[in-house]
CSV table of C-alpha atoms and ligand atoms in Angstrom, one decimal:
chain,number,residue,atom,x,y,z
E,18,UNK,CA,-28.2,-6.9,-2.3
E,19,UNK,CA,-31.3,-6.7,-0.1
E,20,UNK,CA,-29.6,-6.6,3.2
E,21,UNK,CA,-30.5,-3.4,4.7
E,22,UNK,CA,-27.6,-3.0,7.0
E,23,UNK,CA,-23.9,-3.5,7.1
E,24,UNK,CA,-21.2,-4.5,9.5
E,25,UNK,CA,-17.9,-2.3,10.2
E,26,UNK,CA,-14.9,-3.0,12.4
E,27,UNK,CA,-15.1,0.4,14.3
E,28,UNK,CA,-11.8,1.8,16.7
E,29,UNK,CA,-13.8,3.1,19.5
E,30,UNK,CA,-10.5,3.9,21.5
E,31,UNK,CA,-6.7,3.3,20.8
E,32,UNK,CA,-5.3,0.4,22.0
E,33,UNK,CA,-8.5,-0.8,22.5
E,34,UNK,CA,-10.1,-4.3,21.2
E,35,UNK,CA,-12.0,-3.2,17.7
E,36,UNK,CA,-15.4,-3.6,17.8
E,37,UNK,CA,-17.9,-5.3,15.2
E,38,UNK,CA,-20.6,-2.7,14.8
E,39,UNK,CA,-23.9,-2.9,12.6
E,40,UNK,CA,-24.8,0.5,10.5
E,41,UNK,CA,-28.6,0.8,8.7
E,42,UNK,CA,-27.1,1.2,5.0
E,43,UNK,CA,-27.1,4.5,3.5
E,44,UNK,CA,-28.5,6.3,0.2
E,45,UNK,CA,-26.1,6.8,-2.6
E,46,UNK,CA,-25.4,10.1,-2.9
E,47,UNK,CA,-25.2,12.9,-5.8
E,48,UNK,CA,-22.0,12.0,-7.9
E,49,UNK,CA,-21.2,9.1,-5.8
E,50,UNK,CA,-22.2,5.4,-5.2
E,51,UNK,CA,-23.1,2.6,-2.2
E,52,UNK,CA,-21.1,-0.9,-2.2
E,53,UNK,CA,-21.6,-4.3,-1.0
E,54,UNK,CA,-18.6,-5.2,1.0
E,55,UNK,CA,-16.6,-8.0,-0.2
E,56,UNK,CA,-12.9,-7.7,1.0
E,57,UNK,CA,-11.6,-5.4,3.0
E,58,UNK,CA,-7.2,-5.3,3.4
E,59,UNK,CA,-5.7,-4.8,6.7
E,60,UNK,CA,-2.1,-2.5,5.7
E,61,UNK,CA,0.3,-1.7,8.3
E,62,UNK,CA,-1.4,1.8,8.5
E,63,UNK,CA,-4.0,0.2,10.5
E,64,UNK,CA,-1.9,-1.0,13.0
E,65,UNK,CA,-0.4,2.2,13.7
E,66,UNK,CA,-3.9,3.5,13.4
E,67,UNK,CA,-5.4,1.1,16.1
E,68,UNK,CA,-2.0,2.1,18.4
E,69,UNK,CA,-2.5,5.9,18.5
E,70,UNK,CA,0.2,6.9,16.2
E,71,UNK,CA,-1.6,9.1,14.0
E,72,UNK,CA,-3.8,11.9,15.1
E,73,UNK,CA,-7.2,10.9,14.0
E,74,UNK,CA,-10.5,11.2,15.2
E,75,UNK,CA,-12.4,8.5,16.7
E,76,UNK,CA,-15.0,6.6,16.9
E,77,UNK,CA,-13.7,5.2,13.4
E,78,UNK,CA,-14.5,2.8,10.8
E,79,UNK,CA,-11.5,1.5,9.8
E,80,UNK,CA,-10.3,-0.2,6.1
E,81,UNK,CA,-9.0,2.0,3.6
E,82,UNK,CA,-8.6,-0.9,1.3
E,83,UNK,CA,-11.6,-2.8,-0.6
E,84,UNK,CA,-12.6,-4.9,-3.7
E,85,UNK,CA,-16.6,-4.6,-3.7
E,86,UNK,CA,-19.2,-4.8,-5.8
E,87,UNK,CA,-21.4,-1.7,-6.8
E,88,UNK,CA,-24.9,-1.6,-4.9
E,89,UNK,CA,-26.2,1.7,-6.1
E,90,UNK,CA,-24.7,4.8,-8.3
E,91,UNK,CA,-25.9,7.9,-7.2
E,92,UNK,CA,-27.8,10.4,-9.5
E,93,UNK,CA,-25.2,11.6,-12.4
E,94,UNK,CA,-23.1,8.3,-11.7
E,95,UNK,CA,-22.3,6.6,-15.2
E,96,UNK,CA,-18.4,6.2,-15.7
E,97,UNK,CA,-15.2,4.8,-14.0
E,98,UNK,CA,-12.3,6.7,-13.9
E,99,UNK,CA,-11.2,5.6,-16.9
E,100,UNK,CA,-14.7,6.3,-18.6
E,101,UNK,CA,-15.8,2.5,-18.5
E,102,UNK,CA,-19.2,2.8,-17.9
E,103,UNK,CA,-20.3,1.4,-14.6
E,104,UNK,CA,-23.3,-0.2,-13.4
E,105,UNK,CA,-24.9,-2.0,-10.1
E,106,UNK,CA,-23.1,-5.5,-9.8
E,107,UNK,CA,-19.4,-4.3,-11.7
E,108,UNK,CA,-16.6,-5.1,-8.9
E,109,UNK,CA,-14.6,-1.8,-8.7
E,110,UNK,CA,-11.6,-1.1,-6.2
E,111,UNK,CA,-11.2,3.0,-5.4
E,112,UNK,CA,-8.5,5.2,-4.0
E,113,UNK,CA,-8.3,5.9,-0.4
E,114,UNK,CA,-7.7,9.4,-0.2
E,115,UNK,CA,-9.3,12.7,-1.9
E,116,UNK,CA,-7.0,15.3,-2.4
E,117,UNK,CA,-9.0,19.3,-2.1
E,118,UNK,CA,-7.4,20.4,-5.7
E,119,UNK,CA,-6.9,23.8,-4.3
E,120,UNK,CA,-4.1,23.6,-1.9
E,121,UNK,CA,-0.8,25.3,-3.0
E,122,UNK,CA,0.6,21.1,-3.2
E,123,UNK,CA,-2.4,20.4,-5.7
E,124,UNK,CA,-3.1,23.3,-7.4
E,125,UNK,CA,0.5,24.7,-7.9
E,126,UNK,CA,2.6,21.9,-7.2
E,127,UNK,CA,1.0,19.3,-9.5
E,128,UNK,CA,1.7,16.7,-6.4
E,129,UNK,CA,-1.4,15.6,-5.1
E,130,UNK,CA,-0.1,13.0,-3.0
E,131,UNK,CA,1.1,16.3,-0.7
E,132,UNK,CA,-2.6,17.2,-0.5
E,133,UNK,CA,-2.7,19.8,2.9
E,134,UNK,CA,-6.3,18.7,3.1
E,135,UNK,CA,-6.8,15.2,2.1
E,136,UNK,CA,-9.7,13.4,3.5
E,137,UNK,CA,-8.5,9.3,3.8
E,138,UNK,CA,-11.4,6.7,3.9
E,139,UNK,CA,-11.1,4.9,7.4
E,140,UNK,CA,-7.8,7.2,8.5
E,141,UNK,CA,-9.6,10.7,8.9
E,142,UNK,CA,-13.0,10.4,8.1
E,143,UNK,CA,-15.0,10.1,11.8
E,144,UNK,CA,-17.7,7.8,12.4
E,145,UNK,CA,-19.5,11.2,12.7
E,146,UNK,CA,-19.3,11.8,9.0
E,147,UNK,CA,-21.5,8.5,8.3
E,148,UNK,CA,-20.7,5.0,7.7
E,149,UNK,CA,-18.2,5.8,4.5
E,150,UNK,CA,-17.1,2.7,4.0
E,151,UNK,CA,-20.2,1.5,1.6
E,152,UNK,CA,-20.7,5.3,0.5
E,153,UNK,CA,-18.2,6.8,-2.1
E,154,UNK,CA,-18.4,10.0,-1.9
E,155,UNK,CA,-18.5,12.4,-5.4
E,156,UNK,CA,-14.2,12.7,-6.3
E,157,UNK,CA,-13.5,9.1,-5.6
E,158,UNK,CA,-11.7,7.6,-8.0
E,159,UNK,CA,-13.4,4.5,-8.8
E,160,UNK,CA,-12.1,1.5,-11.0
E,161,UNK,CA,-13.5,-1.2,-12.5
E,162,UNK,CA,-11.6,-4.2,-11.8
E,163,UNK,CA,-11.0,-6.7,-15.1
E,164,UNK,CA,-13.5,-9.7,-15.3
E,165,UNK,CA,-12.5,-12.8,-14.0
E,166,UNK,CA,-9.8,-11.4,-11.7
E,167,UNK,CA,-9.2,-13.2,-8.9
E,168,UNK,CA,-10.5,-11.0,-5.6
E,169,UNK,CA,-7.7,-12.2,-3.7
E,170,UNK,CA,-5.1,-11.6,-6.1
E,171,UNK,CA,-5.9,-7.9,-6.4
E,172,UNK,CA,-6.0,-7.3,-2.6
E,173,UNK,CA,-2.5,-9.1,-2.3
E,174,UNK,CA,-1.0,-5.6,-2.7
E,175,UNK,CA,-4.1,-3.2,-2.6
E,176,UNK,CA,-2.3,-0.3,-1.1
E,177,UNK,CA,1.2,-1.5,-1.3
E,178,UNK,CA,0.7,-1.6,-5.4
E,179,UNK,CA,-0.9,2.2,-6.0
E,180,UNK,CA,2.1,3.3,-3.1
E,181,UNK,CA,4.4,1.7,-5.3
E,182,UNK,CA,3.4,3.3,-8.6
E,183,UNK,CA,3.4,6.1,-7.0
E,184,UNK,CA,7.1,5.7,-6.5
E,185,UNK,CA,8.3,4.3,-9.6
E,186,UNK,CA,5.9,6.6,-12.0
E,187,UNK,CA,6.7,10.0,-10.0
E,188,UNK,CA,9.9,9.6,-8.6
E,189,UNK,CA,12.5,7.3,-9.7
E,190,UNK,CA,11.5,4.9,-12.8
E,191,UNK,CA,13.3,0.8,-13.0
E,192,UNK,CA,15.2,0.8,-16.1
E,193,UNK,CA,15.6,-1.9,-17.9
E,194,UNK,CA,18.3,-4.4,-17.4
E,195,UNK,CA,19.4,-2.9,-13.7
E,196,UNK,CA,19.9,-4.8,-11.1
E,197,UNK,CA,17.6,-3.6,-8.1
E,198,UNK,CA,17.7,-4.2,-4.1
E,199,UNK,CA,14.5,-4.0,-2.3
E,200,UNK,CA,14.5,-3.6,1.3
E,201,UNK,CA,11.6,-5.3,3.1
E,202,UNK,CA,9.1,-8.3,2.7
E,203,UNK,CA,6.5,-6.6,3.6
E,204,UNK,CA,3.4,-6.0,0.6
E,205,UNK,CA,5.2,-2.3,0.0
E,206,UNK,CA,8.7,-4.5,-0.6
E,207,UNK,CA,7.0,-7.7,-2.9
E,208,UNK,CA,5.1,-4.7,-5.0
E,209,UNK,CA,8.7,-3.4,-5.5
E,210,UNK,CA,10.2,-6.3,-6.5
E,211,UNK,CA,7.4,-7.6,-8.4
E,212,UNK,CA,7.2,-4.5,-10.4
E,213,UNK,CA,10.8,-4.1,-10.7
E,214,UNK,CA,10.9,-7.3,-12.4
E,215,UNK,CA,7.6,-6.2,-14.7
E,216,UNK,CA,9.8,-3.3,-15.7
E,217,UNK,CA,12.7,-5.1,-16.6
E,218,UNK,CA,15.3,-5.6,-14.4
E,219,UNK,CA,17.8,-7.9,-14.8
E,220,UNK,CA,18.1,-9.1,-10.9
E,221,UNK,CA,16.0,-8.6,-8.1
E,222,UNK,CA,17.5,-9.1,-4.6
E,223,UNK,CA,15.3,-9.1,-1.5
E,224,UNK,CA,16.6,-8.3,1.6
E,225,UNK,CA,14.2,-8.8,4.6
E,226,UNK,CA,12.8,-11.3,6.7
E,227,UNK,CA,11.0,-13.2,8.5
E,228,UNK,CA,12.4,-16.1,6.6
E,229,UNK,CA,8.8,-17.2,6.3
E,230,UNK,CA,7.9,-14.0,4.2
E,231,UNK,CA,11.0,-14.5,2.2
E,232,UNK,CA,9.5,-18.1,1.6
E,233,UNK,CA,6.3,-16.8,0.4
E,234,UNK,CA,7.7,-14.1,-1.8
E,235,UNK,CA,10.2,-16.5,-3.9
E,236,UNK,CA,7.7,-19.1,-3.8
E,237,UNK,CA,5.1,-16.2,-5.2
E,238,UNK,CA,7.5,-16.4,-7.8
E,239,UNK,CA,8.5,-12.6,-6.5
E,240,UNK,CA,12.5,-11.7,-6.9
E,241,UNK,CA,15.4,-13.7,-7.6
E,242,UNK,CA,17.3,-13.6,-4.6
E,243,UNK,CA,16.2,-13.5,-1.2
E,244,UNK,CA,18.4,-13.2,2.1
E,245,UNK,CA,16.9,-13.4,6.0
E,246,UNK,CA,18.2,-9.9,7.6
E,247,UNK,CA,16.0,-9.9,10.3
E,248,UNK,CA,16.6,-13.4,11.7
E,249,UNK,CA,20.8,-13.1,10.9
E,250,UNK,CA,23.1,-12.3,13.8
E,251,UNK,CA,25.7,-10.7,11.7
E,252,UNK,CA,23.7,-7.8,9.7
E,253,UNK,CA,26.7,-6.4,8.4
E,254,UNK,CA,27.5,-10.2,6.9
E,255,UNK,CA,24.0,-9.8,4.8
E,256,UNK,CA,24.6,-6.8,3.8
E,257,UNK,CA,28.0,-8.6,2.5
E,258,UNK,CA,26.3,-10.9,1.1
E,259,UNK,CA,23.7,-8.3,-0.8
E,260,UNK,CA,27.1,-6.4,-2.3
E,261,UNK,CA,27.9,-9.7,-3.4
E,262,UNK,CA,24.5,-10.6,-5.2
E,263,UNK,CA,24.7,-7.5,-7.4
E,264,UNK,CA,27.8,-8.4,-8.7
E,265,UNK,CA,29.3,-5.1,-9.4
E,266,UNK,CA,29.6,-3.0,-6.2
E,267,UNK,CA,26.3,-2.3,-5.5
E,268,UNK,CA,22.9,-1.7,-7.3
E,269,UNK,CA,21.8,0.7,-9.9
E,270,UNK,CA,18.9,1.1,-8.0
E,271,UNK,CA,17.9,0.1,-4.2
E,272,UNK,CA,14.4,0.6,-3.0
E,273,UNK,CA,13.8,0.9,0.9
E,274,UNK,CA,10.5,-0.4,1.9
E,275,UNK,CA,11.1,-1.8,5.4
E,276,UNK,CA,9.8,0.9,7.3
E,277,UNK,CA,13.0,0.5,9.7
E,278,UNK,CA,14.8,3.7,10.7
E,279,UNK,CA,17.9,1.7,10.6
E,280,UNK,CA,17.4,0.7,7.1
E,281,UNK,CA,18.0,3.7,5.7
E,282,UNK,CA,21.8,3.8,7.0
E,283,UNK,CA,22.2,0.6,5.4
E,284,UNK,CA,20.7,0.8,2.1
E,285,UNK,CA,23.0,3.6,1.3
E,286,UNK,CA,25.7,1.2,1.4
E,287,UNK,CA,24.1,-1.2,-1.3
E,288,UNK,CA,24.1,1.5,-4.1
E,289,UNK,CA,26.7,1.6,-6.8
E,290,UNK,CA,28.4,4.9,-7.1
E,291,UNK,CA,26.0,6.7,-9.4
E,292,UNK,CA,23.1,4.8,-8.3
E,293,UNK,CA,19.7,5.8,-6.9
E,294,UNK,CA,18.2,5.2,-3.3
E,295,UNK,CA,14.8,5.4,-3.4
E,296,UNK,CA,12.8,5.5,-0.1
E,297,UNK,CA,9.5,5.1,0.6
E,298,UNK,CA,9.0,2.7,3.7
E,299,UNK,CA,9.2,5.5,6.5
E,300,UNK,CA,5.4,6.3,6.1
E,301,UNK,CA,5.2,7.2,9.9
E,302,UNK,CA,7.9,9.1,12.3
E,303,UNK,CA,9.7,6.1,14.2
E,304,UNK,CA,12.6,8.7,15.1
E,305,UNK,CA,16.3,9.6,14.2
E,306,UNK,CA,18.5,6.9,12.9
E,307,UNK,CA,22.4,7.2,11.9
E,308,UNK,CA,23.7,7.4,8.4
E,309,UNK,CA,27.2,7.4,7.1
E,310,UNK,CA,26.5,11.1,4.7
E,311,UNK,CA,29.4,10.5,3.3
E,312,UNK,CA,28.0,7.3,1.2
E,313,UNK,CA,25.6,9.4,-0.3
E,314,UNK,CA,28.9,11.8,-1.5
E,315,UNK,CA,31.4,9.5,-2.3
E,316,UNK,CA,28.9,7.2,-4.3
E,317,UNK,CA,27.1,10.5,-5.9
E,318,UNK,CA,23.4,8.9,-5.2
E,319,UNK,CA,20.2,10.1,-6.0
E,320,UNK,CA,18.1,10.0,-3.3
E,321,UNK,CA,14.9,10.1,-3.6
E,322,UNK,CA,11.5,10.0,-1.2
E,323,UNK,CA,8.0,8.7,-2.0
E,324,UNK,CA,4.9,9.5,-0.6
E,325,UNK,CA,1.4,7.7,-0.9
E,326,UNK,CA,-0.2,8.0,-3.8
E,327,UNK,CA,-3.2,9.0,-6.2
E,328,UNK,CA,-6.3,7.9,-7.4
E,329,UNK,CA,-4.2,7.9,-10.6
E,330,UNK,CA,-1.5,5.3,-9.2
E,331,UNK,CA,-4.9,3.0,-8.2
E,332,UNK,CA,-5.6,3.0,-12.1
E,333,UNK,CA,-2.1,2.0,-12.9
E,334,UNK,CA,-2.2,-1.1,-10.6
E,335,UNK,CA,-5.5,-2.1,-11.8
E,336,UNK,CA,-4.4,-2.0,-15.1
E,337,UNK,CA,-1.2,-4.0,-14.1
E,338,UNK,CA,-3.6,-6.5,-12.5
E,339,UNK,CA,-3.5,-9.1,-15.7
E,340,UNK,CA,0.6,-9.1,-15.9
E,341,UNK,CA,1.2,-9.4,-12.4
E,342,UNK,CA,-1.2,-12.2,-12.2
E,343,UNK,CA,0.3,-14.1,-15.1
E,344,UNK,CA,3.6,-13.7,-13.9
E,345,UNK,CA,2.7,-13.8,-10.2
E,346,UNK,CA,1.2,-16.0,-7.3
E,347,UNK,CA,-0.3,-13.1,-5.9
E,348,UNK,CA,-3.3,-14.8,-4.3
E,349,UNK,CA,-1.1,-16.8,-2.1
E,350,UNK,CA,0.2,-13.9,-0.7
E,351,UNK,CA,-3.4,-13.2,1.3
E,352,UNK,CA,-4.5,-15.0,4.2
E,353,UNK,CA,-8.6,-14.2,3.9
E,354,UNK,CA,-10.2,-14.0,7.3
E,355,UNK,CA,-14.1,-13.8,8.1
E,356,UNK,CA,-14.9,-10.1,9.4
E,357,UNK,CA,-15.8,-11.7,12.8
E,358,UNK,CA,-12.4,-12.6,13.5
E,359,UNK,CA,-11.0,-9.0,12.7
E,360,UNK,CA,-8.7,-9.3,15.9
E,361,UNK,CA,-7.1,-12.2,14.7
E,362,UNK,CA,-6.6,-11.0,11.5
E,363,UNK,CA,-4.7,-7.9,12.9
E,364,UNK,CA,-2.5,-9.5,15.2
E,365,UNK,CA,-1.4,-11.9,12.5
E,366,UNK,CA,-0.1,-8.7,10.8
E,367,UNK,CA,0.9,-7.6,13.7
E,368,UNK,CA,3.2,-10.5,14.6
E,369,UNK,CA,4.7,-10.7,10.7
E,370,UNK,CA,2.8,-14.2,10.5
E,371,UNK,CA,0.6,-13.5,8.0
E,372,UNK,CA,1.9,-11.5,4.3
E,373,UNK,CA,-1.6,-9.6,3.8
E,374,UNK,CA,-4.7,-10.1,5.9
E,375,UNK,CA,-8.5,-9.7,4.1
E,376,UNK,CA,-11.5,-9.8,5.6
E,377,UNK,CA,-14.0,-11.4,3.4
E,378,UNK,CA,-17.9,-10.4,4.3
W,413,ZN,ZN1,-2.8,0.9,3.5
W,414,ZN,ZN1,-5.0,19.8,-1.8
């Protein structure tokens, strides 16, 4: 708490090496707060942040997910979001994004996640703007994360949980009792199928790979079935096999979080007739892909698209934290790496080899 700088992985250029730069710390300011880094979560976002695939300014520090300990509350500073009253020392995780509240999306809309102006810690907030990664800025919505939580465990699915509730609270709720296909092993896919189960279903199946992440999610204790797509040489005799799992022609409910342009042609083949398709895993633009439109007809789906979320959606995961962590091995999920070996840590994500990178301080 006395150190008077900090240390930030900053993108100086894309496709560049990161580099490990050290910032004098700032002043809280007016409505806001400081915080002592603890753990930082590398997401896929990052990745696609570090490769030029989003137009973002640069130099920039990037993170948009943390678990860190209040240093200082700035003047008029008292509360969490949920009116907990905060102090120096409470660990507190906050959302990523502020959205302006006067766009038509916000003001009219009542979908902040459509922000037209949202300002993203560590996506478009330049170096120029200050070191904002120990400065929360007034509209941040801040949490305070349950005593004796396990760091680790909270991190496991730091932006893939609040993405998740986003999805499930806004768009298309698991009902109890259905049987529900998730697409992807990634953090997004394990938060579906983790809530899924939460909520109720009565079968999980997880359809992804590598067979190593499938490993880690059933031995998380994360769904009930699991089947290697990405390692099979006959796709089509997984998908098969996926019909076969739900045991009545297809789900009530399947939940694409692969991120694959391809999946999407597939997953509408693993609904019921009547079912929903619910997809949330094409957060960036990897191009066209072929579907059969005729699935979504003849099976009379509801399909439905998710996007980001709210500091709202933050709060919901939080508050989730103490089931999902009696239920779930979600610490075993993370691979923690030091902050100097930042470049390792990303191309373990990079390569699949790895569920959920941290950087621990
Ligand atoms: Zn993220
Ligand atoms: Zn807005």
């Amino acid at each position: 708490m006395t150190a008077r700088t900090g240390r930030a992985v900053v993108l100086e250029e894309f496709n560049a090496p990161l580099r490990l730069q050290e910032f004098p710390l700032p002043q809280a300011p007016d409505g806001g707060m400081t915080i002592a880094c603890g753990y930082g979560g590398i997401c896929g976002t990052d990745l696609h942040l570090q490769q030029g695939h989003l137009d973002i300014p640069v130099p920039l520090i990037l993170g948009h997910e943390g678990l860190e300990v209040v240093r200082e509350l700035g003047a008029g500073t008292h509360h969490d979001a949920t009116g907990a009253p905060l102090a120096a020392g409470d660990t507190v995780m906050w959302a990523s994004s502020i959205a302006c509240g006067v766009c038509p999306p916000c003001r009219l809309h009542r979908e902040p996640t459509l922000c037209e102006r949202r300002r993203t810690y560590g996506v478009n907030r330049a170096l120029a703007d200050g070191p904002e990664h120990i400065v929360l800025q007034p509209g941040t919505t801040v949490i305070k994360v349950p005593d004796g939580t396990n760091p680790l465990a909270a991190m496991s699915l730091a932006c893939a949980g609040p993405t998740v509730a986003h999805a499930l609270y806004e768009r298309r709720p698991v009902r109890l009792g259905e049987t529900v296909v998730v697409q992807g092993s990634g953090p997004v896919g394990l938060a579906a199928a983790a809530f899924a189960q939460l909520a109720g279903a009565a079968k999980v199946i997880v359809v992804g790979g590598p067979a190593g992440r499938l490993d880690r999610a059933a031995s998380a204790g994360i769904g009930d079935v699991h089947l290697d797509i990405v390692g099979a040489t006959d796709p089509e005799e997984v998908l098969r096999q996926v019909r076969a799992a739900t045991g009545a022609g297809g789900a009530d409910l399947v939940i694409e979080c692969a991120g694959v342009p391809a999946a999407v042609g597939q997953g509408l083949t693993l609904a019921r007739r009547g079912g929903s398709y619910l997809i949330i895993g094409q957060y960036t633009d990897a191009g066209d892909t072929l579907i059969n439109s005729h699935q979504i007809v003849h099976r009379q789906l509801d399909v439905v698209g998710s996007w980001a979320f709210t500091g709202a959606h933050l709060v919901e995961y939080v508050r989730l934290l103490p089931a999902l962590t009696a239920r779930f091995d979600l610490a075993s999920l993370v691979t923690p790496y030091p902050l100097e070996r930042h470049a390792d840590a990303l191309a373990a994500v990079a390569d699949g080899s790895v569920m959920k990178a941290v950087l621990t301080s």
